[in-house]
Coordinates of C-alpha atoms in Angstrom, one line a residue:
M1 CA 269.7 285.7 191.9
N2 CA 273.5 285.6 192.2
L3 CA 275.4 283.3 190.0
L4 CA 278.4 282.1 192.0
L5 CA 281.0 281.2 189.4
L6 CA 283.9 280.3 191.6
S7 CA 286.2 277.9 189.7
L8 CA 287.5 274.8 191.6
T9 CA 291.0 275.6 190.4
G10 CA 290.8 279.3 190.7
F11 CA 288.6 282.2 189.8
A12 CA 287.3 283.1 186.4
S13 CA 289.0 286.0 184.6
A14 CA 287.2 288.6 182.5
A15 CA 288.7 287.0 179.5
E16 CA 287.1 283.6 180.5
V17 CA 283.7 285.4 180.9
A18 CA 284.1 287.0 177.5
A19 CA 284.9 283.7 176.0
G20 CA 281.6 282.3 177.1
G21 CA 282.8 280.4 180.2
I22 CA 279.8 281.5 182.2
A23 CA 277.3 282.1 179.4
P24 CA 276.8 278.8 177.6
D25 CA 274.1 278.4 174.9
M26 CA 271.1 278.1 177.2
N27 CA 268.1 280.0 178.6
V28 CA 268.3 280.3 182.3
Q29 CA 264.9 281.9 182.9
S30 CA 262.5 279.8 185.1
F31 CA 259.4 282.0 184.8
R32 CA 257.0 280.7 182.1
P33 CA 253.4 282.2 182.5
S34 CA 250.5 279.8 182.0
V35 CA 248.8 279.8 178.7
D36 CA 245.3 279.4 180.1
S37 CA 245.2 279.1 183.9
Y38 CA 242.1 280.9 185.0
T39 CA 243.3 281.6 188.5
F40 CA 247.1 281.4 188.6
F41 CA 250.1 283.1 187.0
R42 CA 252.8 280.4 186.7
L43 CA 250.8 277.4 188.0
T44 CA 248.9 275.3 185.5
D45 CA 245.4 274.4 186.6
S46 CA 243.2 271.6 185.4
N47 CA 240.6 273.7 183.6
V48 CA 240.2 273.4 179.8
A49 CA 238.0 275.9 177.9
P50 CA 234.8 274.6 176.1
E51 CA 235.1 272.9 172.7
G52 CA 236.4 275.4 170.0
A53 CA 237.3 278.2 172.4
F54 CA 240.1 280.5 171.4
L55 CA 242.0 282.5 174.0
W56 CA 244.9 284.9 174.2
R57 CA 247.1 286.4 176.9
A58 CA 250.0 288.9 177.0
T59 CA 252.1 288.7 180.2
T60 CA 254.6 291.5 180.6
S61 CA 257.3 291.2 183.3
W62 CA 260.1 293.5 184.6
S63 CA 262.8 291.5 186.3
K64 CA 265.5 293.2 188.4
D65 CA 269.0 291.5 188.3
P66 CA 267.8 288.1 186.8
L67 CA 271.5 287.2 186.2
Q68 CA 274.5 288.2 188.3
W69 CA 278.1 286.9 188.6
T70 CA 280.0 286.9 191.8
D71 CA 283.7 286.5 191.4
Y72 CA 286.3 284.9 193.7
F73 CA 286.8 288.2 195.6
G74 CA 283.0 288.6 196.2
N75 CA 282.6 291.3 193.5
D76 CA 279.1 291.3 191.9
T77 CA 278.8 291.8 188.2
S78 CA 275.3 292.1 186.6
L79 CA 275.3 290.2 183.4
V80 CA 271.6 291.1 183.0
G81 CA 270.6 294.1 185.1
N82 CA 267.0 294.5 184.0
L83 CA 264.9 292.5 181.7
V84 CA 261.5 293.6 180.2
Q85 CA 259.7 290.8 178.4
T86 CA 256.2 290.1 177.1
D87 CA 255.0 286.5 176.7
L88 CA 252.4 286.4 173.9
A89 CA 250.3 283.3 174.3
A90 CA 247.3 281.8 172.5
G91 CA 245.3 278.6 172.9
Y92 CA 242.6 276.6 171.3
S93 CA 240.4 273.9 172.9
L94 CA 239.5 270.5 171.4
G95 CA 237.2 268.9 173.9
R96 CA 239.3 267.9 176.9
L97 CA 242.5 268.9 175.1
R98 CA 244.0 272.4 174.8
L99 CA 246.8 273.3 172.4
G100 CA 248.8 276.5 172.9
V101 CA 251.8 278.5 171.9
D102 CA 253.9 281.0 173.9
V103 CA 256.1 283.5 172.0
P104 CA 258.4 285.6 174.3
V105 CA 259.4 289.1 173.1
V106 CA 262.3 290.7 175.0
W107 CA 261.7 294.4 174.7
R108 CA 265.0 295.1 176.3
S109 CA 267.8 293.6 178.3
F110 CA 269.7 296.4 179.9
G111 CA 271.4 297.9 182.9
A112 CA 274.3 295.4 183.1
T113 CA 277.4 296.6 185.0
S114 CA 279.6 294.8 182.6
D115 CA 279.8 295.0 178.8
L116 CA 280.5 291.3 178.6
V117 CA 276.8 290.7 177.8
A118 CA 275.4 293.4 175.5
D119 CA 272.0 295.0 175.9
A120 CA 269.6 293.4 173.5
T121 CA 266.1 293.3 172.0
G122 CA 264.6 290.4 170.2
L123 CA 262.6 287.2 170.1
G124 CA 262.9 284.5 172.7
D125 CA 262.5 280.7 172.5
V126 CA 259.0 279.7 171.4
T127 CA 257.1 277.2 173.6
L128 CA 254.6 274.7 172.1
D129 CA 252.1 273.7 174.9
G130 CA 249.4 271.1 175.3
K131 CA 247.2 270.2 178.2
L132 CA 244.8 267.3 178.7
R133 CA 242.2 267.2 181.5
V134 CA 242.1 263.7 182.8
L135 CA 239.9 263.9 185.9
D136 CA 236.8 265.9 186.9
G137 CA 235.0 266.1 190.2
G138 CA 236.0 267.5 193.6
V139 CA 239.6 267.3 192.5
G140 CA 240.5 268.2 188.9
V141 CA 243.7 266.7 187.3
A142 CA 245.4 267.6 184.1
V143 CA 248.6 266.5 182.3
S144 CA 250.5 269.0 180.3
A145 CA 253.6 268.9 178.1
R146 CA 255.7 271.7 176.5
T147 CA 258.5 271.8 173.9
F148 CA 261.0 274.6 173.9
V149 CA 262.0 275.6 170.3
P150 CA 265.4 277.5 170.0
T151 CA 264.0 280.4 168.0
S152 CA 265.7 283.1 170.0
T153 CA 267.4 286.0 168.2
L154 CA 269.2 286.8 171.4
G155 CA 272.5 285.5 172.7
A156 CA 273.2 283.5 175.9
P157 CA 272.0 283.4 178.6
L158 CA 268.5 284.2 177.1
A159 CA 268.5 281.6 174.4
G160 CA 268.8 277.9 174.5
A161 CA 268.5 274.6 172.7
F162 CA 265.6 272.1 172.3
G163 CA 264.0 271.0 175.5
G164 CA 260.8 269.9 177.0
E165 CA 258.7 269.7 180.2
V166 CA 256.1 267.3 181.5
E167 CA 253.8 268.3 184.3
V168 CA 250.9 267.0 186.3
A169 CA 248.5 269.6 187.8
A170 CA 245.8 269.2 190.4
D171 CA 243.3 271.7 191.9
T172 CA 240.3 271.7 194.1
R173 CA 237.8 274.1 195.5
I174 CA 237.4 274.5 199.3
G175 CA 234.0 275.9 199.9
D176 CA 232.9 278.7 197.5
K177 CA 235.9 281.1 198.2
I178 CA 239.1 279.2 198.0
V179 CA 240.9 277.4 195.1
A180 CA 244.1 275.4 195.9
A181 CA 246.4 273.9 193.3
G182 CA 249.6 272.1 193.0
T183 CA 251.9 271.0 190.1
L184 CA 254.8 268.5 189.8
G185 CA 256.9 268.1 186.8
T186 CA 260.3 267.8 185.2
V187 CA 262.1 269.9 182.7
L188 CA 264.3 268.1 180.2
R189 CA 267.2 269.8 178.5
D190 CA 270.8 269.3 177.4
A191 CA 273.4 269.6 180.2
Q192 CA 275.6 272.7 180.1
D193 CA 278.7 273.2 182.1
M194 CA 278.7 276.5 184.0
E195 CA 282.0 275.8 185.7
N196 CA 280.9 274.6 189.2
V197 CA 277.2 274.8 188.4
P198 CA 276.0 272.1 186.0
W199 CA 272.8 273.3 184.3
G200 CA 270.4 270.9 182.7
S201 CA 267.3 268.8 183.5
Q202 CA 265.5 269.8 186.6
F203 CA 262.3 269.1 188.6
H204 CA 259.6 271.6 189.2
V205 CA 257.1 271.9 192.1
G206 CA 254.5 274.6 192.4
L207 CA 251.9 275.4 195.0
G208 CA 249.2 278.1 195.0
A209 CA 246.0 279.3 196.5
A210 CA 243.4 281.9 195.5
Y211 CA 240.7 283.6 197.5
S212 CA 237.7 285.1 195.9
V213 CA 237.1 288.6 197.2
S214 CA 234.1 289.1 194.9
E215 CA 232.8 287.6 191.7
S216 CA 235.3 289.6 189.7
V217 CA 238.3 289.9 192.0
S218 CA 240.5 287.3 193.7
A219 CA 243.8 287.4 195.5
V220 CA 246.5 284.9 194.5
A221 CA 249.7 283.5 196.2
E222 CA 252.1 281.1 194.5
I223 CA 255.4 279.4 195.2
D224 CA 257.5 278.1 192.3
A225 CA 260.5 275.9 193.1
N226 CA 262.9 274.2 190.7
G227 CA 266.0 272.1 191.3
Q228 CA 268.8 270.8 189.1
F229 CA 269.0 267.1 189.3
S230 CA 272.8 267.2 189.0
S231 CA 273.3 269.9 191.7
L232 CA 270.6 269.7 194.3
D233 CA 273.2 270.3 197.0
Q234 CA 274.0 273.8 195.6
A235 CA 271.6 276.7 196.2
V236 CA 272.6 278.3 193.0
G237 CA 271.0 275.3 191.2
R238 CA 267.6 275.7 192.9
P239 CA 265.8 278.7 191.5
S240 CA 262.7 279.5 193.5
E241 CA 260.4 282.5 193.9
A242 CA 257.2 283.5 195.6
L243 CA 254.5 285.6 193.9
V244 CA 251.4 287.5 195.2
G245 CA 248.9 289.0 192.9
A246 CA 245.3 289.6 191.9
N247 CA 242.9 288.6 189.2
V248 CA 240.4 291.2 188.0
T249 CA 237.8 290.2 185.4
A250 CA 236.0 293.0 183.5
G251 CA 233.6 291.5 181.1
K252 CA 235.6 289.3 178.7
L253 CA 238.9 290.9 179.7
L254 CA 241.3 289.5 182.3
V255 CA 243.8 291.8 184.1
R256 CA 246.4 290.4 186.4
P257 CA 249.0 292.5 188.4
A258 CA 251.5 290.7 190.6
V259 CA 254.9 291.0 192.2
A260 CA 257.4 288.2 192.8
F261 CA 260.5 287.8 195.0
S262 CA 263.4 285.3 194.9
L263 CA 263.7 282.7 197.6
G264 CA 267.5 282.5 197.8
D265 CA 270.4 283.0 195.4
A266 CA 270.0 280.9 192.2
V267 CA 270.3 281.2 188.5
G268 CA 267.2 282.5 186.7
V269 CA 265.3 284.2 189.5
P270 CA 265.6 288.0 189.9
A271 CA 265.7 290.0 193.1
W272 CA 262.2 291.0 192.3
R273 CA 259.8 290.8 189.4
A274 CA 256.8 292.9 188.5
V275 CA 254.1 291.3 186.3
L276 CA 251.1 292.5 184.5
A277 CA 249.0 290.1 182.4
V278 CA 246.2 291.2 180.1
G279 CA 244.1 288.8 178.0
S280 CA 240.8 287.3 177.3
A281 CA 239.1 285.5 180.1
P282 CA 240.1 281.9 179.3
F283 CA 236.5 280.9 179.1
V284 CA 233.4 281.5 181.0
A285 CA 234.4 281.5 184.6
P286 CA 234.2 278.1 186.3
P287 CA 230.9 278.1 188.1
P288 CA 231.4 278.7 191.7
V289 CA 231.3 275.7 193.9
L290 CA 227.6 275.0 194.4
D291 CA 226.8 274.0 197.9
A292 CA 223.1 274.2 198.0
D293 CA 222.8 272.7 201.4
G294 CA 225.7 274.7 202.9
D295 CA 227.5 271.7 204.4
G296 CA 230.9 272.5 203.0
L297 CA 230.9 269.8 200.3
A298 CA 230.5 270.9 196.7
D299 CA 227.4 269.6 195.0
T300 CA 229.5 267.7 192.5
A301 CA 231.0 265.7 195.4
D302 CA 227.9 265.7 197.5
A303 CA 225.7 262.6 197.4
C304 CA 222.9 264.6 198.9
P305 CA 223.2 268.2 197.6
D306 CA 219.9 269.3 198.9
K307 CA 220.4 267.9 202.4
A308 CA 223.2 269.2 204.7
E309 CA 225.6 266.7 206.1
D310 CA 225.2 266.3 209.9
R311 CA 228.7 266.8 211.3
D312 CA 228.6 264.3 214.1
S313 CA 231.8 262.3 213.6
Y314 CA 229.6 259.5 212.1
A315 CA 229.9 259.0 208.3
D316 CA 230.6 262.7 207.6
T317 CA 232.3 262.4 204.2
D318 CA 229.4 261.6 201.8
G319 CA 227.5 264.9 202.2
C320 CA 224.3 263.1 203.4
P321 CA 222.7 263.5 206.8
E322 CA 222.7 259.9 208.1
P323 CA 219.4 259.2 209.8
T324 CA 219.9 257.8 213.3
E325 CA 219.1 254.2 213.8
V326 CA 216.7 254.0 216.7
R327 CA 215.8 250.8 218.5
V328 CA 212.5 250.9 220.4
K329 CA 212.4 248.9 223.6
V330 CA 209.2 248.6 225.7
V331 CA 209.2 247.7 229.4
D332 CA 206.5 247.7 231.9
S333 CA 206.5 249.4 235.3
D334 CA 207.9 246.2 236.8
G335 CA 211.0 246.5 234.6
I336 CA 210.0 243.5 232.5
E337 CA 210.5 243.8 228.7
V338 CA 207.2 243.7 226.7
K339 CA 207.6 241.7 223.5
D340 CA 204.1 242.0 222.0
A341 CA 203.3 245.8 222.3
G342 CA 203.2 247.6 219.0
W343 CA 204.7 251.1 218.7
T344 CA 204.4 254.0 216.3
I345 CA 206.6 257.0 215.5
G346 CA 204.7 259.3 213.2
S347 CA 203.8 257.1 210.2
L348 CA 206.3 254.4 211.2
S349 CA 205.4 251.4 213.2
G350 CA 206.9 248.3 214.6
K351 CA 207.3 245.9 217.5
P352 CA 209.6 246.0 220.5
G353 CA 213.1 245.3 219.4
D354 CA 212.5 246.7 215.9
T355 CA 214.7 249.5 214.6
V356 CA 213.8 252.5 212.5
K357 CA 215.9 255.2 210.9
L358 CA 214.9 258.8 212.0
E359 CA 216.2 262.2 211.1
A360 CA 217.8 264.1 213.9
G361 CA 215.3 266.2 215.9
N362 CA 212.2 265.8 218.0
A363 CA 210.1 262.6 217.8
T364 CA 207.2 261.1 219.8
V365 CA 207.0 257.3 220.4
S366 CA 203.6 256.0 221.1
V367 CA 202.8 252.6 222.7
G368 CA 199.1 252.3 223.1
T369 CA 198.0 255.3 225.2
V370 CA 201.5 255.9 226.4
Q371 CA 203.5 258.6 224.6
K372 CA 207.2 259.5 225.1
A373 CA 208.8 262.6 223.6
V374 CA 212.5 262.0 222.6
V375 CA 215.2 264.1 221.0
V376 CA 217.0 262.0 218.3
P377 CA 220.6 263.1 218.1
A378 CA 222.6 262.9 214.9
G379 CA 225.1 260.1 215.1
P380 CA 225.4 256.4 216.1
P381 CA 222.5 254.1 216.8
M382 CA 220.5 254.8 219.9
E383 CA 217.8 253.0 222.0
V384 CA 214.6 254.5 223.2
V385 CA 213.0 252.8 226.2
V386 CA 209.2 253.3 226.7
T387 CA 207.7 252.3 230.0
V388 CA 204.1 251.2 230.0
P389 CA 201.9 250.1 233.0
A390 CA 202.4 246.5 234.0
P391 CA 199.5 244.1 233.7
R392 CA 197.7 243.4 236.9
G393 CA 195.1 241.0 238.4
T394 CA 193.8 241.0 242.0
I395 CA 194.2 238.4 244.7
V396 CA 192.1 238.5 247.9
V397 CA 193.7 236.4 250.7
N398 CA 191.7 235.4 253.8
I399 CA 193.6 233.5 256.5
V400 CA 191.2 231.7 258.9
D401 CA 191.2 228.8 261.5
K402 CA 189.0 225.7 261.4
N403 CA 186.1 227.8 262.8
G404 CA 186.4 230.4 259.9
K405 CA 187.8 233.1 262.2
P406 CA 190.8 235.3 261.1
V407 CA 194.0 233.9 262.4
P408 CA 195.8 236.6 264.5
N409 CA 199.3 237.6 263.4
A410 CA 199.0 235.5 260.2
A411 CA 201.1 236.4 257.1
W412 CA 201.2 235.1 253.6
S413 CA 203.8 235.0 250.9
A414 CA 203.6 234.4 247.1
S415 CA 206.1 233.3 244.6
G416 CA 205.4 233.6 240.9
P417 CA 205.6 236.4 238.3
T418 CA 205.5 238.8 241.3
S419 CA 207.0 237.9 244.6
L420 CA 205.5 239.0 247.9
K421 CA 206.6 238.1 251.4
G422 CA 205.1 238.5 254.9
Q423 CA 201.9 240.2 253.9
P424 CA 198.8 240.4 256.1
A425 CA 195.5 239.1 254.8
G426 CA 193.9 241.4 252.3
S427 CA 193.6 242.4 248.6
Y428 CA 196.7 242.8 246.5
P429 CA 197.4 243.5 242.8
L430 CA 199.7 241.0 241.2
R431 CA 201.1 240.3 237.7
P432 CA 198.9 237.7 236.0
G433 CA 200.2 234.1 236.2
S434 CA 200.6 231.0 238.4
Y435 CA 201.5 231.5 242.0
S436 CA 202.4 229.3 245.0
V437 CA 200.9 230.9 248.1
S438 CA 202.0 230.0 251.6
A439 CA 200.6 231.2 255.0
T440 CA 202.2 231.1 258.4
A441 CA 201.0 232.1 261.9
P442 CA 202.2 231.4 265.4
G443 CA 200.7 228.2 266.7
F444 CA 199.6 227.0 263.2
K445 CA 200.9 224.7 260.6
K446 CA 202.4 226.3 257.5
L447 CA 199.8 226.1 254.6
E448 CA 200.5 226.2 250.9
K449 CA 198.1 226.5 248.0
A450 CA 198.3 227.2 244.3
A451 CA 196.6 230.2 242.7
E452 CA 196.1 231.5 239.2
V453 CA 195.8 235.2 238.8
Q454 CA 194.1 236.5 235.6
K455 CA 194.8 239.9 233.9
D456 CA 192.2 242.4 235.1
G457 CA 190.5 239.6 237.1
T458 CA 190.0 238.9 240.9
I459 CA 190.6 235.7 242.7
T460 CA 189.7 235.0 246.3
L461 CA 191.9 232.6 248.2
V462 CA 190.8 231.2 251.6
L463 CA 193.7 229.7 253.6
D464 CA 192.3 227.3 256.3
M465 CA 195.0 226.9 258.8
E466 CA 195.4 224.1 261.4
P467 CA 197.0 224.3 264.8
S468 CA 200.6 223.2 264.8
K469 CA 202.1 220.5 266.9
A470 CA 205.6 222.0 266.6
E471 CA 207.0 225.4 266.0
L472 CA 210.2 227.4 266.0
S473 CA 210.1 230.0 268.7
G474 CA 213.2 232.1 268.9
A475 CA 216.1 229.7 269.3
K476 CA 213.9 226.7 270.2
I477 CA 211.7 224.1 268.5
E478 CA 208.7 223.6 270.7
I479 CA 206.6 220.5 270.4
K480 CA 203.0 220.4 271.6
D481 CA 202.7 216.6 271.9
S482 CA 204.9 213.6 272.6
V483 CA 206.5 211.2 270.2
Y484 CA 204.9 207.8 270.9
F485 CA 206.7 204.5 270.6
E486 CA 205.5 200.9 271.0
T487 CA 206.0 199.7 274.6
G488 CA 209.6 198.9 275.3
K489 CA 210.6 199.4 271.7
A490 CA 212.1 202.1 269.4
I491 CA 209.3 201.8 266.9
I492 CA 207.5 205.1 266.4
K493 CA 203.7 204.9 266.4
P494 CA 201.8 206.3 263.4
E495 CA 200.0 208.8 265.6
S496 CA 203.3 210.6 266.0
F497 CA 204.0 210.9 262.3
A498 CA 202.2 214.2 261.9
L499 CA 204.2 215.8 264.7
L500 CA 207.5 214.6 263.2
D501 CA 206.4 215.8 259.7
E502 CA 205.9 219.3 261.2
V503 CA 209.4 219.1 262.7
A504 CA 210.8 218.1 259.3
G505 CA 208.9 221.1 257.7
I506 CA 210.4 223.5 260.2
L507 CA 213.9 222.3 259.4
A508 CA 213.2 222.6 255.6
D509 CA 211.9 226.2 256.1
H510 CA 214.9 227.2 258.3
P511 CA 218.2 226.1 256.7
E512 CA 219.9 228.4 259.3
L513 CA 219.4 225.6 261.8
T514 CA 222.5 223.7 261.0
R515 CA 222.6 221.2 263.9
I516 CA 219.7 219.6 265.8
R517 CA 220.2 217.2 268.6
V518 CA 217.4 214.7 269.1
E519 CA 217.3 213.7 272.8
G520 CA 215.6 210.6 274.1
H521 CA 214.4 210.4 277.7
T522 CA 212.7 207.7 279.9
D523 CA 211.2 207.7 283.4
S524 CA 213.0 206.2 286.4
R525 CA 211.4 202.8 286.5
G526 CA 213.5 199.9 285.6
D527 CA 217.2 199.4 285.0
N528 CA 219.0 202.6 284.3
A529 CA 221.4 201.1 281.7
K530 CA 218.5 199.6 279.8
N531 CA 216.6 202.8 280.0
K532 CA 219.5 204.7 278.5
A533 CA 219.9 202.2 275.7
L534 CA 216.2 202.4 274.9
S535 CA 216.2 206.2 274.9
Q536 CA 219.2 206.2 272.5
S537 CA 217.5 203.8 270.2
R538 CA 214.3 205.9 270.2
A539 CA 216.2 209.1 269.5
A540 CA 218.0 207.4 266.6
S541 CA 214.7 206.2 265.2
V542 CA 213.5 209.8 265.2
V543 CA 216.6 210.8 263.3
T544 CA 216.0 208.1 260.7
Y545 CA 212.4 209.2 260.2
L546 CA 213.4 212.9 259.7
V547 CA 216.2 211.9 257.2
G548 CA 213.5 209.9 255.3
K549 CA 211.5 213.2 255.1
G550 CA 214.4 215.0 253.4
V551 CA 216.3 216.4 256.3
A552 CA 220.1 216.2 255.7
A553 CA 221.7 213.6 258.0
D554 CA 224.6 215.9 258.7
R555 CA 222.2 218.4 260.4
L556 CA 221.0 215.8 262.9
E557 CA 222.5 213.9 265.8
S558 CA 220.9 211.7 268.5
I559 CA 221.6 210.9 272.1
G560 CA 219.8 208.9 274.8
Y561 CA 219.8 210.2 278.4
G562 CA 217.6 207.5 279.9
E563 CA 216.3 208.7 283.2
E564 CA 219.1 211.2 283.8
K565 CA 217.3 214.4 282.9
P566 CA 213.7 214.3 284.3
L567 CA 211.5 217.2 283.9
V568 CA 209.6 216.6 287.1
K569 CA 209.9 214.6 290.2
E570 CA 208.0 211.4 289.7
V571 CA 205.2 210.9 292.2
K572 CA 202.3 210.0 290.0
D573 CA 202.0 208.2 286.7
T574 CA 201.4 211.5 285.1
D575 CA 204.8 212.7 286.3
R576 CA 206.5 209.7 284.8
A577 CA 204.6 210.3 281.5
K578 CA 206.1 213.8 281.3
N579 CA 209.6 212.5 281.8
R580 CA 209.1 209.9 278.9
R581 CA 209.8 212.2 276.0
V582 CA 211.8 213.2 272.9
D583 CA 213.3 216.7 272.8
F584 CA 214.8 218.7 269.9
A585 CA 217.7 220.9 270.9
V586 CA 219.1 223.5 268.5
V587 CA 222.8 223.3 269.0
G588 CA 224.0 225.0 265.8
R589 CA 222.9 228.0 263.7
S590 CA 224.4 229.8 260.7
D591 CA 222.8 233.1 261.6
G592 CA 224.6 233.5 264.9
A593 CA 221.4 233.5 267.0
Q594 CA 221.5 231.9 270.4
H595 CA 220.4 228.3 270.7
G596 CA 219.2 226.5 273.7
E597 CA 217.5 223.6 275.2
I598 CA 213.9 222.8 274.5
K599 CA 211.2 223.7 277.0
Q600 CA 208.8 220.8 277.1
I601 CA 205.2 221.9 276.9
D602 CA 202.9 220.1 279.4
T603 CA 201.2 217.3 277.5
Q604 CA 199.5 214.1 278.4
G605 CA 202.8 212.3 277.7
D606 CA 203.0 208.6 276.9
K607 CA 200.6 206.1 278.2
P608 CA 200.9 205.5 282.0
R609 CA 203.1 202.5 283.0
D610 CA 204.7 202.5 279.5
K611 CA 208.3 203.2 279.0

């Protein structure tokens, strides 16, 4: 608004002003109304009228103090106090190209506080204008070019020399109410020396937005900023102003009132500017942004204009609702995945592990007679787990002794597709498959059998148990017979193999027994030293036998006591037979239970008179 003309060597005198020192041959006005913008006043948009369309527009503006001079002492002089001007513009469309012309008519320049610039009426510099639309779609882009022809009948500072402008404009619609636009360009002209303000080529930036109040009325806001390339550091060389206005369409007539204000002191922008534009609607109004599915994306940029985008932070930019990828997993009631059960969802079908794409909403997954209702969310892939009854067969277990009578306190266990442990005799449902069944009972040998359970079938398993010769009772291994050796030797008789096999089985079933001491004993007859050596050899033979049956050697130790630890006082041969024995002492456990010496069960012992 204010032209600060402070000379670097002093201040400008009135004579210097009169001599043209501050009014070189140039046009300092920055406001050039658009020839055909449908929405904006100054900003160029990307729209081009249909082929062969002719349009016209008359834009009248009243500018207050468009040009002032402030001297060295801070005194303001209005070189142009008021300016009333009408820009008569016309355009013609050739496909994507629009040609136009703008003829400014200055009705009056008046109200100056100095007679250095006379009031005037006349013709301004004619502008030849062309625009080419280069991009359609969600964002429209156009390139325009203008040439300023020095046709003015007025003097400086409202007339200039040849010049030109190149500009790129882009606009887009946001929903069906808002249009946003921006322009970037450069104005080319000869440099003029305005003392400390070089005036010449400059850049131009414009931003604007319009809001549709109704089909025929919209509100507009624009900011127009320019800058001299040679004096960007001086505010006087950066003319900028803001404008607010309205568009009113009545049939084929367009009426535009607006008011603009300067954004700082600079050449070419007034304190305020009132604008009224009247003309033909540039062409049939651009169709409102069609958004048939209401997802906020224009149909022209919407890959699925009839289906609303599902805003779920998952591929939300294409306008299409992404069906959710659903993987169906089938498990039975045992938690085991079923691989061969077919499933259906509506008209879709598959096998466990298959995926299907579903629209967000409610769905029902059917696997045989089992149905599961699910809510399919919009978004990333999901998994649906359907639980079906597990297959079953029946096993009937009877645990009996050699007489066919039920064994008291017997229990059985099964390992296979289903594991059971410590069950009493009876009927049980199991998963089909092969099983290893074992039965235990106090006083009986452990029994193992194989069984095959069929789906929906019944198998009866009879477990015939035999009395045991050895058993683990609390912290002890009790044997119900003696270990027999050949007379005077450490060779185990075959009749004792079954007993030792049971001892080996007990140790295999009870890994918590970490240390077993095998103790050899004799009666009191004969030399004590020889008895002790014989008992040691016999205990060692037992250890060797057990190792041969799979018992780890580091779990076993042997010792011979000879006649040192009799069970009974020897009076008869039967007493001596009781003292001739092998004991199994638990001396180490991993479960912390107490261990102790073995209580010998009363048996017939070794043969009388034998060591």
